[in-house]
XYZ file of C-alpha atoms in Angstrom:
787
model
C 0.153 0.144 0.311
C 2.915 2.537 0.516
C 4.274 1.242 -2.693
C 1.273 2.655 -4.591
C 1.026 5.634 -3.028
C 5.017 6.404 -3.835
C 4.251 5.277 -7.125
C 0.991 8.059 -7.332
C 3.649 10.601 -6.074
C 6.078 10.391 -8.431
C 4.006 9.982 -11.254
C 2.326 13.421 -10.011
C 5.437 15.093 -9.656
C 6.262 13.987 -13.442
C 2.828 15.598 -14.621
C 3.781 18.712 -12.776
C 7.140 18.978 -14.598
C 5.854 18.261 -17.523
C 3.277 21.046 -17.075
C 5.816 23.563 -15.964
C 8.228 22.931 -19.044
C 5.016 23.413 -21.137
C 4.203 26.860 -19.623
C 8.172 28.235 -19.791
C 7.546 28.003 -23.738
C 4.439 30.070 -23.335
C 4.317 34.164 -23.654
C 4.255 36.038 -20.300
C 0.903 36.638 -19.411
C -0.691 39.811 -18.739
C -0.144 41.400 -15.135
C -3.175 40.878 -12.917
C -4.281 42.757 -10.003
C -3.495 40.359 -7.062
C -6.988 38.736 -5.303
C -7.208 40.801 -1.892
C -9.082 38.664 0.546
C -8.307 40.917 3.846
C -9.964 43.989 4.972
C -8.289 47.434 4.951
C -8.399 48.667 9.140
C -9.876 52.257 8.032
C -11.781 53.328 11.199
C -13.537 56.725 10.711
C -14.741 58.368 13.646
C -16.020 61.977 13.879
C -13.215 63.749 15.851
C -9.259 62.131 15.556
C -8.485 59.089 17.873
C -5.527 57.568 19.423
C -4.550 53.898 18.919
C -5.063 51.579 21.665
C -3.047 48.710 22.839
C -3.359 45.290 21.121
C -5.960 43.711 23.624
C -7.205 40.303 23.956
C -4.226 38.633 22.057
C -4.251 35.719 24.448
C -7.148 34.743 26.767
C -5.873 33.814 30.314
C -7.473 33.033 33.443
C -7.133 35.385 36.279
C -7.562 35.723 40.141
C -10.713 37.913 41.157
C -9.778 40.684 43.388
C -11.609 40.634 46.840
C -14.581 43.240 46.926
C -14.087 43.276 50.710
C -11.101 45.474 51.092
C -11.664 48.819 53.071
C -10.414 52.111 52.110
C -9.801 54.794 54.431
C -10.576 57.591 51.965
C -13.506 59.932 53.288
C -16.839 60.274 51.320
C -17.810 63.607 49.988
C -21.347 64.274 50.342
C -23.679 66.753 48.727
C -26.744 67.709 50.453
C -28.369 70.213 47.597
C -31.115 68.219 46.039
C -32.196 70.425 42.936
C -28.772 70.606 41.207
C -27.738 70.002 36.842
C -24.694 69.251 35.954
C -24.394 72.649 34.686
C -24.179 73.539 38.342
C -21.998 71.203 39.206
C -19.584 72.386 36.816
C -20.021 76.299 37.958
C -19.248 75.068 41.263
C -16.145 73.179 40.724
C -14.554 74.578 37.461
C -11.216 75.173 39.260
C -10.999 71.696 39.872
C -11.431 70.406 36.453
C -8.780 68.383 35.542
C -9.734 66.902 32.191
C -12.095 67.531 29.447
C -12.302 65.480 25.915
C -11.515 68.611 24.074
C -9.100 70.942 25.408
C -10.434 74.194 24.185
C -14.331 73.614 24.830
C -16.187 76.384 26.906
C -18.146 74.363 29.496
C -19.814 77.431 31.350
C -23.429 77.857 31.039
C -25.387 78.285 27.978
C -27.673 80.951 26.979
C -31.758 80.337 27.607
C -31.866 80.020 23.603
C -29.448 77.274 23.373
C -31.110 73.615 23.490
C -27.730 71.357 23.907
C -27.221 69.499 26.740
C -24.331 69.363 29.171
C -21.885 66.606 27.821
C -23.758 66.154 24.461
C -22.304 66.608 20.881
C -24.048 67.400 18.198
C -23.367 65.936 14.586
C -24.519 67.899 11.535
C -25.342 65.498 8.499
C -26.363 68.142 5.898
C -22.956 68.682 4.865
C -20.863 66.448 2.983
C -18.651 65.625 5.860
C -20.355 65.761 9.517
C -19.343 68.440 11.470
C -19.321 67.842 15.140
C -20.919 70.959 17.314
C -21.022 71.726 21.149
C -22.894 74.652 22.313
C -22.965 76.048 18.566
C -18.970 75.699 18.118
C -17.350 73.008 15.809
C -14.894 70.654 17.386
C -12.635 70.082 14.255
C -10.609 73.066 15.503
C -10.232 71.832 19.144
C -7.196 70.162 20.604
C -7.185 66.492 21.514
C -5.139 66.723 24.283
C -5.780 66.221 28.076
C -5.250 69.168 30.931
C -2.259 69.268 32.159
C -2.487 67.726 35.997
C 0.304 67.741 38.364
C -0.819 64.290 40.027
C -2.805 61.792 37.612
C -4.086 62.217 33.883
C -7.269 60.917 32.367
C -7.907 60.426 28.347
C -10.647 58.963 26.637
C -9.241 60.219 22.861
C -9.338 56.482 21.659
C -11.748 54.083 19.857
C -14.857 53.752 22.071
C -13.770 55.992 25.079
C -16.463 58.341 26.386
C -15.240 60.304 29.355
C -16.335 63.805 29.277
C -14.520 65.395 32.026
C -13.206 64.700 35.299
C -12.722 66.806 38.461
C -10.504 66.954 41.744
C -12.796 66.847 44.325
C -10.282 65.881 47.011
C -6.984 64.290 47.486
C -7.136 60.988 45.670
C -11.084 61.330 45.181
C -12.039 62.012 41.113
C -15.447 63.067 39.921
C -16.070 61.834 36.500
C -18.758 62.592 33.999
C -19.276 60.493 30.760
C -20.394 61.670 27.956
C -24.013 61.430 25.950
C -24.391 59.232 22.976
C -23.968 61.498 20.014
C -26.977 63.412 18.804
C -28.676 62.522 22.213
C -29.262 63.629 25.467
C -28.947 60.952 27.601
C -27.889 57.080 27.299
C -24.846 57.296 29.780
C -24.241 53.540 30.955
C -21.163 52.357 29.249
C -17.632 54.124 30.213
C -14.147 53.376 28.944
C -11.308 56.106 29.900
C -7.535 55.767 31.121
C -5.523 57.187 34.036
C -1.717 57.518 33.756
C 0.793 59.173 36.323
C -0.303 57.197 39.487
C 2.254 56.223 41.882
C 2.294 52.310 42.921
C 0.412 51.608 45.873
C -1.708 54.542 45.388
C -5.489 54.147 46.008
C -8.102 56.775 44.346
C -11.847 57.030 44.605
C -13.823 57.403 41.376
C -17.261 58.384 41.084
C -18.637 58.032 38.127
C -21.668 60.972 38.612
C -24.416 60.307 35.453
C -25.702 56.782 35.123
C -28.501 56.362 33.559
C -30.034 52.980 35.023
C -32.043 52.905 38.380
C -30.262 49.344 39.000
C -27.103 47.516 38.349
C -25.326 44.223 38.904
C -22.316 46.737 40.668
C -24.292 46.409 43.787
C -24.368 42.489 43.465
C -20.352 42.211 43.137
C -19.677 43.341 39.467
C -16.584 45.008 39.455
C -15.132 46.990 36.549
C -12.848 45.810 33.649
C -9.161 46.751 34.106
C -6.405 46.574 31.695
C -2.604 47.481 32.875
C -0.145 48.008 30.326
C 2.985 47.442 32.660
C 1.115 43.912 33.835
C 0.566 42.862 30.599
C 4.245 43.763 29.707
C 5.594 41.830 32.557
C 3.238 38.881 33.288
C 0.816 38.941 29.989
C -2.452 39.264 31.865
C -5.179 40.621 29.779
C -8.130 42.512 30.896
C -9.516 41.105 34.506
C -12.032 42.116 37.068
C -10.622 44.766 39.834
C -11.728 47.389 42.049
C -13.193 47.015 45.884
C -15.637 49.358 47.616
C -18.143 49.528 44.866
C -21.594 50.913 45.478
C -24.449 51.831 42.881
C -26.550 54.958 44.124
C -28.827 57.201 43.190
C -26.969 60.940 42.343
C -28.154 64.096 43.856
C -28.151 65.833 40.456
C -30.938 66.117 38.396
C -31.379 65.013 34.449
C -31.931 68.018 32.210
C -35.167 66.299 30.234
C -37.166 67.419 31.379
C -36.701 69.459 34.713
C -40.044 69.255 35.444
C -40.097 65.481 36.278
C -37.108 65.994 38.472
C -35.649 62.664 37.836
C -32.075 61.731 38.960
C -28.924 60.281 37.663
C -27.230 57.376 39.190
C -23.679 57.457 40.688
C -21.199 54.568 40.628
C -18.159 54.798 43.194
C -15.249 52.675 43.127
C -11.618 52.228 44.183
C -8.711 50.929 42.442
C -4.812 50.461 44.160
C -2.385 51.072 41.417
C 0.303 48.309 41.256
C 3.320 49.845 39.061
C 5.132 53.205 39.203
C 4.032 55.304 35.685
C 1.718 52.741 34.785
C -1.171 53.454 32.459
C -4.264 51.676 33.369
C -7.653 51.346 31.300
C -10.995 51.228 32.876
C -14.378 49.922 31.372
C -17.894 48.739 32.389
C -16.702 45.427 30.225
C -14.283 44.144 28.071
C -13.931 46.448 25.492
C -14.303 44.995 21.546
C -13.813 48.106 18.844
C -14.401 48.088 15.249
C -10.475 47.618 14.815
C -10.868 44.650 16.515
C -13.436 42.982 14.515
C -11.500 44.029 11.260
C -8.045 42.597 12.666
C -10.151 38.931 13.732
C -11.888 38.832 10.136
C -8.398 39.532 8.458
C -6.705 36.853 10.524
C -9.801 34.343 9.113
C -9.567 35.339 5.470
C -5.567 35.226 5.633
C -5.853 31.597 6.557
C -5.997 29.463 3.712
C -7.825 26.671 5.202
C -10.648 29.018 6.956
C -11.219 31.205 4.257
C -12.321 28.735 1.336
C -15.546 28.412 3.964
C -15.975 32.351 4.407
C -16.999 35.088 2.001
C -17.291 38.894 2.871
C -19.703 41.441 1.311
C -19.970 44.927 2.193
C -23.538 45.728 3.084
C -23.845 49.429 3.156
C -21.803 52.499 4.244
C -22.767 53.998 7.398
C -23.395 57.684 8.330
C -20.533 58.002 9.757
C -18.324 56.623 6.624
C -17.705 52.850 8.067
C -18.815 49.491 6.514
C -21.267 47.406 7.635
C -19.985 44.036 6.855
C -21.906 40.841 5.832
C -20.327 37.379 6.132
C -21.519 33.915 4.262
C -20.312 30.805 5.711
C -20.747 27.327 3.780
C -19.266 24.486 2.304
C -18.027 24.501 -1.146
C -19.608 21.402 -2.146
C -22.323 21.488 -4.568
C -23.915 18.411 -2.803
C -27.362 19.089 -1.411
C -26.715 22.608 -1.446
C -30.138 23.580 -2.453
C -31.192 21.456 0.650
C -29.527 23.755 3.040
C -30.929 25.512 5.847
C -30.576 29.199 6.274
C -29.455 30.770 9.641
C -28.880 34.375 10.448
C -26.611 35.800 13.001
C -26.453 39.776 14.085
C -24.477 41.232 16.852
C -23.693 45.039 18.249
C -26.820 46.927 17.704
C -25.885 48.566 20.873
C -22.357 49.577 20.626
C -22.264 49.432 24.689
C -22.615 45.945 24.916
C -19.257 44.066 23.755
C -20.228 40.637 24.840
C -22.492 40.168 21.355
C -19.146 40.731 19.821
C -16.844 38.429 21.653
C -20.298 35.538 21.054
C -19.950 36.240 17.446
C -16.185 35.705 17.478
C -16.556 32.322 19.094
C -19.355 31.515 16.282
C -17.342 32.576 13.441
C -14.046 30.694 14.525
C -15.873 27.619 15.220
C -17.853 27.468 11.963
C -14.717 27.946 9.800
C -12.883 25.142 11.934
C -11.933 21.643 11.213
C -14.143 20.587 13.682
C -16.662 17.508 12.325
C -19.744 19.449 14.012
C -18.722 22.660 12.113
C -17.964 20.654 8.760
C -21.651 19.077 9.196
C -23.118 22.494 9.739
C -21.580 23.769 6.899
C -22.884 20.964 4.276
C -26.472 21.372 6.048
C -26.342 25.248 6.500
C -25.937 28.574 5.113
C -24.747 31.225 7.620
C -25.589 34.860 7.068
C -23.585 36.723 9.820
C -23.654 40.405 10.339
C -20.735 40.801 12.731
C -21.270 44.438 13.995
C -24.494 46.239 12.669
C -23.985 49.890 14.895
C -20.050 50.309 14.055
C -20.333 54.128 14.403
C -21.739 53.523 17.722
C -18.833 51.468 18.859
C -16.278 54.059 17.157
C -17.548 56.941 18.835
C -18.105 55.636 22.057
C -21.640 55.569 22.326
C -23.920 53.047 24.533
C -27.106 52.402 22.677
C -27.756 54.550 19.500
C -26.043 55.278 16.189
C -24.976 58.592 15.401
C -28.465 59.553 14.013
C -29.359 59.617 17.968
C -31.899 56.349 17.721
C -31.627 52.955 19.005
C -31.281 50.610 15.756
C -33.354 47.751 17.550
C -36.187 50.008 17.549
C -36.146 50.564 14.005
C -36.897 47.296 12.285
C -40.577 47.883 11.585
C -40.166 50.909 9.172
C -35.973 51.432 8.975
C -35.061 54.780 7.220
C -32.572 54.118 4.063
C -30.653 57.440 4.997
C -30.773 57.347 8.637
C -30.672 53.687 9.313
C -28.672 52.121 6.591
C -27.398 49.200 8.320
C -30.889 47.860 9.555
C -32.695 49.072 6.065
C -30.214 46.773 4.037
C -30.089 43.887 6.492
C -33.733 43.670 7.001
C -33.710 43.691 2.962
C -30.802 41.112 2.672
C -32.850 38.733 5.422
C -36.256 38.974 3.615
C -34.376 38.093 0.247
C -32.485 35.303 2.021
C -35.919 33.828 3.222
C -37.152 33.905 -0.381
C -34.144 31.793 -1.456
C -34.387 29.075 1.264
C -35.661 28.117 4.596
C -34.579 29.782 7.398
C -34.141 27.685 10.371
C -32.603 30.127 13.379
C -32.396 34.034 13.877
C -30.340 35.194 16.538
C -29.706 38.378 17.796
C -26.773 38.882 20.258
C -26.420 41.562 22.872
C -25.506 41.960 26.565
C -27.308 42.555 29.646
C -26.494 44.803 32.581
C -29.126 43.931 35.148
C -29.183 40.123 35.130
C -27.119 37.625 35.687
C -26.082 34.461 33.590
C -27.071 34.397 29.833
C -30.517 33.642 28.522
C -32.931 34.610 25.457
C -35.982 36.472 24.813
C -38.419 34.542 22.328
C -41.963 34.875 20.605
C -44.679 32.805 21.347
C -48.159 33.047 20.423
C -49.324 31.897 23.273
C -48.448 31.769 27.052
C -48.371 28.067 27.044
C -44.970 26.255 28.125
C -45.396 23.529 26.042
C -44.657 25.546 22.753
C -42.485 24.863 19.462
C -40.663 28.589 20.108
C -39.267 27.366 23.475
C -37.418 23.919 22.073
C -34.431 25.469 21.016
C -33.780 27.853 23.790
C -34.324 24.789 26.194
C -31.856 22.830 24.263
C -29.491 25.704 24.244
C -29.542 25.422 28.050
C -28.725 21.700 27.987
C -25.850 21.965 25.863
C -24.491 25.534 27.253
C -23.546 25.387 31.021
C -23.209 29.526 31.276
C -27.078 29.475 29.846
C -30.243 30.136 32.302
C -33.549 28.457 31.222
C -35.479 30.231 33.897
C -34.829 33.664 33.181
C -35.925 33.038 29.299
C -38.770 35.204 28.616
C -41.386 34.297 25.671
C -43.297 37.564 25.216
C -44.349 40.246 22.432
C -44.551 43.417 24.203
C -45.720 46.529 22.512
C -42.600 48.566 24.130
C -40.440 46.306 22.102
C -42.476 45.817 18.866
C -39.880 47.463 16.686
C -37.294 45.174 17.658
C -35.406 42.783 15.152
C -36.705 39.549 17.029
C -40.682 40.572 16.831
C -40.512 41.830 13.357
C -38.707 39.246 11.461
C -40.727 36.872 13.696
C -43.918 38.275 12.092
C -42.827 39.043 8.980
C -40.749 35.735 7.841
C -42.789 33.545 10.043
C -40.008 31.884 11.743
C -40.543 29.954 14.917
C -36.680 30.379 16.223
C -35.909 34.111 16.419
C -34.415 34.946 19.805
C -32.375 37.702 21.487
C -29.754 36.162 23.301
C -28.454 38.195 26.091
C -25.310 37.735 27.894
C -24.765 39.350 31.536
C -22.240 42.047 31.969
C -21.432 40.195 35.329
C -21.638 36.036 35.024
C -23.211 33.337 36.845
C -23.497 32.685 40.284
C -21.527 35.997 41.428
C -18.613 34.632 39.131
C -17.135 36.802 36.418
C -17.383 35.867 33.059
C -14.348 35.772 31.454
C -13.622 36.563 27.591
C -12.814 32.599 27.073
C -16.443 32.066 28.429
C -18.293 34.429 25.778
C -16.580 32.606 23.076
C -17.673 29.452 24.639
C -21.048 30.548 24.756
C -20.728 31.299 20.744
C -19.694 27.491 20.432
C -22.441 26.158 22.472
C -25.081 27.672 20.321
C -23.647 26.193 17.183
C -23.580 22.668 18.975
C -27.075 22.979 19.736
C -27.845 23.775 16.451
C -25.936 20.818 15.125
C -28.567 18.686 16.863
C -31.370 20.395 15.537
C -30.336 19.971 12.276
C -29.451 16.253 12.479
C -33.099 15.812 13.527
C -34.603 17.758 10.813
C -32.063 15.955 8.092
C -33.077 12.337 9.158
C -35.095 11.744 5.886
C -31.812 12.260 4.164
C -29.166 10.605 6.392
C -30.725 7.311 7.254
C -31.298 8.179 10.769
C -34.388 7.387 11.429
C -34.469 5.083 14.392
C -32.681 7.932 16.453
C -34.901 9.736 19.343
C -36.722 12.546 18.020
C -34.837 15.599 19.779
C -37.535 18.414 19.463
C -40.057 15.565 20.797
C -38.247 14.914 23.543
C -37.771 18.907 24.617
C -41.627 19.212 24.190
C -42.507 16.691 26.339
C -39.701 17.983 29.245
C -41.294 21.358 28.391
C -45.034 19.850 29.406
C -43.410 18.923 32.749
C -42.271 22.409 33.556
C -44.485 24.650 35.788
C -46.288 27.699 34.210
C -44.311 31.016 34.419
C -45.333 34.597 34.331
C -42.382 35.514 31.643
C -41.599 38.736 33.866
C -38.600 40.762 32.938
C -36.277 43.273 34.077
C -36.175 45.493 30.924
C -34.751 48.996 30.471
C -35.902 51.415 32.566
C -35.015 53.989 29.759
C -37.452 55.743 27.589
C -36.596 56.033 24.062
C -38.553 59.294 23.995
C -37.036 61.064 26.606
C -33.109 60.582 25.321
C -33.863 61.549 21.817
C -33.599 64.874 20.652
C -36.826 67.141 19.653
C -38.089 67.548 16.245
C -36.973 71.280 16.624
C -33.326 69.906 16.932
C -33.505 66.976 14.486
C -34.622 69.059 11.340
C -31.408 71.043 11.854
C -28.993 68.012 11.566
C -30.537 65.928 8.710
C -31.262 66.203 5.199
C -35.319 66.644 4.605
C -35.188 63.420 2.799
C -34.889 61.632 6.287
C -37.667 63.407 7.891
C -41.053 61.963 9.188
C -44.375 63.603 8.633
C -43.996 65.333 11.706
C -40.431 66.643 11.305
C -41.739 67.703 7.873
C -44.314 69.904 9.125
C -41.712 71.020 12.089
C -39.513 72.283 9.167
C -42.028 73.999 7.114
C -42.702 75.948 10.061
C -39.681 76.770 10.716
C -39.282 78.308 7.172
C -42.154 80.602 7.563
C -40.785 81.642 10.844
C -37.565 82.675 9.387
C -39.049 84.474 6.601
C -41.228 86.473 9.191
C -37.759 87.742 10.341
C -36.885 89.297 6.991
C -40.035 91.243 6.432
C -39.676 95.294 5.968
C -39.766 97.495 9.318
C -42.850 98.815 10.750
C -42.146 102.364 9.248
C -45.816 103.830 8.973
C -47.346 101.137 9.693
C -50.986 102.309 10.516
C -51.135 104.626 7.112
C -50.072 101.625 5.069
C -52.796 99.416 6.929
C -55.519 102.227 6.397
C -54.624 102.852 2.884
C -54.570 99.313 1.811
C -58.057 98.345 3.843
C -59.337 101.094 1.766
C -58.212 99.775 -1.698
C -59.673 96.216 -0.885
C -63.089 97.593 0.040
C -63.070 99.255 -3.166
C -62.161 96.163 -4.946
C -64.284 93.942 -2.467
C -66.808 91.875 -4.694
C -69.580 92.237 -2.090
C -72.196 95.169 -2.694
C -72.809 95.671 1.284
C -70.500 98.613 2.508
C -70.850 97.263 6.086
C -69.238 94.279 5.773
C -65.223 94.988 6.638
C -62.331 92.596 6.651
C -61.126 91.736 10.444
C -57.936 93.686 11.360
C -55.266 92.509 14.071
C -52.179 93.711 15.638
C -49.894 91.350 13.967
C -47.193 92.350 10.909
C -48.515 92.791 7.399
C -47.343 90.789 4.901
C -45.785 92.182 1.671
C -45.988 89.857 -1.308
C -49.100 90.016 -3.681
C -51.011 87.010 -4.512
C -54.141 86.520 -6.791
C -57.332 85.321 -6.019
C -58.961 83.771 -8.895
C -62.551 84.731 -10.058
C -64.983 81.829 -9.194
C -65.015 79.282 -11.805
C -68.006 78.989 -14.644
C -69.491 76.082 -16.030
C -68.544 75.298 -19.497
C -71.382 76.583 -21.842
C -71.729 74.973 -25.330
C -73.102 77.840 -26.908
C -71.527 80.640 -25.593
C -68.262 81.790 -25.112
C -66.817 82.105 -21.674
C -66.273 85.681 -20.137
C -63.247 85.427 -17.989
C -63.139 88.409 -15.407
C -59.874 90.005 -14.880
C -58.443 88.630 -11.594
C -58.916 90.597 -8.396
C -55.489 91.680 -7.285
C -55.120 91.805 -3.303
C -52.472 93.291 -1.125
C -51.562 90.305 1.076
C -49.948 93.086 3.403
C -53.436 93.764 4.624
C -53.997 90.060 5.586
C -53.181 90.348 9.323
C -54.868 87.236 10.337
C -54.597 84.516 7.901
C -57.710 82.639 9.484
C -60.073 85.411 9.559
C -58.777 86.771 6.225
C -59.676 83.836 4.602
C -63.148 83.293 6.230
C -63.953 87.249 5.261
C -62.972 86.058 1.495
C -64.987 83.109 1.371
C -68.145 84.862 2.782
C -67.969 87.538 0.179
C -67.213 85.118 -2.726
C -70.574 83.217 -1.360
C -72.688 86.425 -1.349
C -71.551 87.238 -4.611
C -72.350 83.887 -5.885
C -75.808 83.958 -4.411
C -76.823 87.036 -6.043
C -75.451 86.268 -9.526
C -77.281 82.851 -9.092
C -80.730 84.653 -7.879
C -80.695 87.101 -11.003
C -80.469 84.735 -13.584
C -81.944 81.345 -12.681
C -85.539 80.968 -11.360
C -86.595 80.499 -8.223
C -85.953 76.907 -7.341
C -86.181 74.971 -4.110
C -84.065 71.614 -4.156
C -84.279 69.384 -1.217
C -83.301 65.739 -0.808
C -85.162 62.801 0.378
C -83.925 59.393 1.027
C -85.241 55.834 0.687
C -84.069 52.418 1.345
C -81.826 52.049 -1.277
C -81.629 55.440 -3.818
C -81.048 58.730 -2.705
C -83.778 60.948 -4.917
C -83.727 64.521 -5.548
C -87.076 66.159 -5.682
C -87.299 69.780 -7.769
C -89.937 72.155 -7.314
C -89.998 74.726 -10.474
C -93.080 76.894 -11.117
C -91.819 77.594 -15.060
C -92.535 73.638 -15.769
C -95.718 71.617 -16.287
C -97.622 69.940 -13.480
C -96.863 66.571 -14.788
C -94.930 63.778 -13.585
C -92.091 61.976 -15.817
C -88.594 61.805 -16.154
C -86.547 64.798 -16.754
C -82.914 64.172 -18.022
C -80.044 66.311 -19.041
C -81.190 66.733 -22.782
C -84.991 67.915 -21.553
C -83.219 70.533 -19.474
C -81.129 72.143 -22.143
C -84.270 71.889 -24.427
C -86.154 73.753 -21.888
C -83.388 76.453 -21.941
C -82.193 75.755 -18.261
C -78.981 74.378 -19.240
C -77.990 77.694 -20.819
C -78.260 79.430 -17.180
C -75.226 80.106 -14.939
C -75.616 77.329 -12.155
C -72.777 76.233 -10.043
C -70.500 73.558 -11.078
C -71.078 70.755 -7.968
C -74.998 71.076 -8.603
C -74.353 70.493 -12.403
C -72.351 67.386 -11.274
C -75.239 66.284 -9.504
C -77.952 66.785 -11.972
C -75.476 65.036 -14.486
C -75.222 61.942 -12.184
C -78.706 61.508 -11.869
C -79.879 62.168 -15.256
C -81.922 58.777 -15.208
C -83.526 59.114 -11.958
C -87.070 60.052 -11.848
C -87.626 63.788 -10.934
C -91.178 65.259 -9.844
C -91.974 68.778 -10.753
């Protein structure tokens, strides 16, 4: 057998040699562009950013710090209950040690300024979006932190969002995190760095403006910490650290609106620096940036074994100029390709939930591997993967929204092509994919900041426990040790009607559409590590392989194996009925979004809703009023124009006068057309000259229009009575037909049918009548009339 192999190798080498000799005799080919599989790492932000260290190159275990350590730093309490962040700045601006843009003026705004503290507004009416703060552009601002004699803060890097910092006391610093772009809130994610601390120095950090009323920080969650020197010395990656952690209601009120007097929430934690001159990063969870995604995809595309199963395509370009990618993973074999099921994965609709990206990386890494389960899935499924839906929000440090200032996971019902391009084209892509083949599973990956473990949100037509929609969720909990089925809920709530889960479930009629949530904390008060999030993605694929085997028995001669779906349904039938209660987000979508007056100034008119279009028209009319002529000789002008209008008035009653008001007159002239007459077959239509009316006398639009209507009606009535005979037309209704009874003194006293021809013969059609009555007479020309 070995000899045969050697013989085959020798023959193949001889054939290759002959082919090589033949090719060398040919003319040299033309130069071709090399095939490019990798992605250019081109991250576009609204403002220049600094590079970050190479995070997460290795995933090592770590020992968690104890959260019971004590600290002797005194607490600084404030008793004022009606202060805002602007008031805090005015009182402590002498203690300011950092602001994200060095030349920003953080002073109090004027009464007409509608921007909010820690909010940046991006104007997309220009070819290149410009960022504003209090009406001033930020592109000319310096991106350098303020100098400090002690420690220095920084957040001018990808996904960073620290807005400013104050030194409240010795080793005590108050921090304010930046609102999402084009919003006035959504502050929960934080990511910043600290340098210049001494070894063994303990510092207290107070983040003053968190959004949510509850947090896992009170249950044992610690901030994510990355030490540059620790990584260089020991190789430690991101870990959980910090002590004396508490999350409570802040004393500062939100600015939207002040009448409700809602308060922010404050996070307080302490950290002891281990190395002199170290640079330490702090974050809500392990960050996963847009650059991390592009680097990971490049490693997959550069691998010769993996890239044969993976193909990429640019789905669209976002508002900020970044690309939204869609990946396709399947086997190259054409065997049973038409019978393959469709599977869709989405991640990072909320940029401040990086857990979804780690789970997605675990899914992609597993599906492109040589694992037998992965090979089986590639042969029986076609995977469509959207790894980062909101790349703009990830780059600019947003927590929940994109650059348009709205939650993308609340725009799936009617996404705007220009404001929400990733949602619009992703929904269109998935709909087209569903027409091509049956979609078996759709999973949207998220992170949860108020519940432990991992779980899913599903949809169900009924509240019964034994339903097909719960089968795959139960199977995932059996395979995944990090998933808790008791935390899963299956409800269709009106507040989440516009999410990807509910809209795809309704429109595509797919049973298994889930929102997969991974906790920021972990399970049973144990922190999740990065490798745990990666394993969650692998567990989803393992559960899917079992379902696919169950649905393809007719093709694989596995009819004797037990039905997995039936087993799950029987187990569900033994479970008690649950209420499917859930701790959702306590932030209202309308609270954090800007008003229509503010939004119409930032985007193109083609992106407006009907309400915003009406608002923009109202603003245009208000702007025109500002450029009217001055009020010189206003009374005399009004009196003269009033006299001219009365002379040209169609009414013969001199007592009728137009109403007057104290508003400014308007200059432009417009024409009021004469009443339209019915076209006569025998006589030529006489067109009266149009009545010229000076619009400057129109002091009150509504009252002026009513006056014109009354005058026109009076003139029509007088003309009609002078030409036509006296008639009394009244309407009588029957069971099925509406009949008109006409009394006319000139007609004979007999009953019969009177149609349009007899009326023209009698001369009544030549009389001037109104157009509306003429249409009625023609409509009922075959009906019975009584004279």
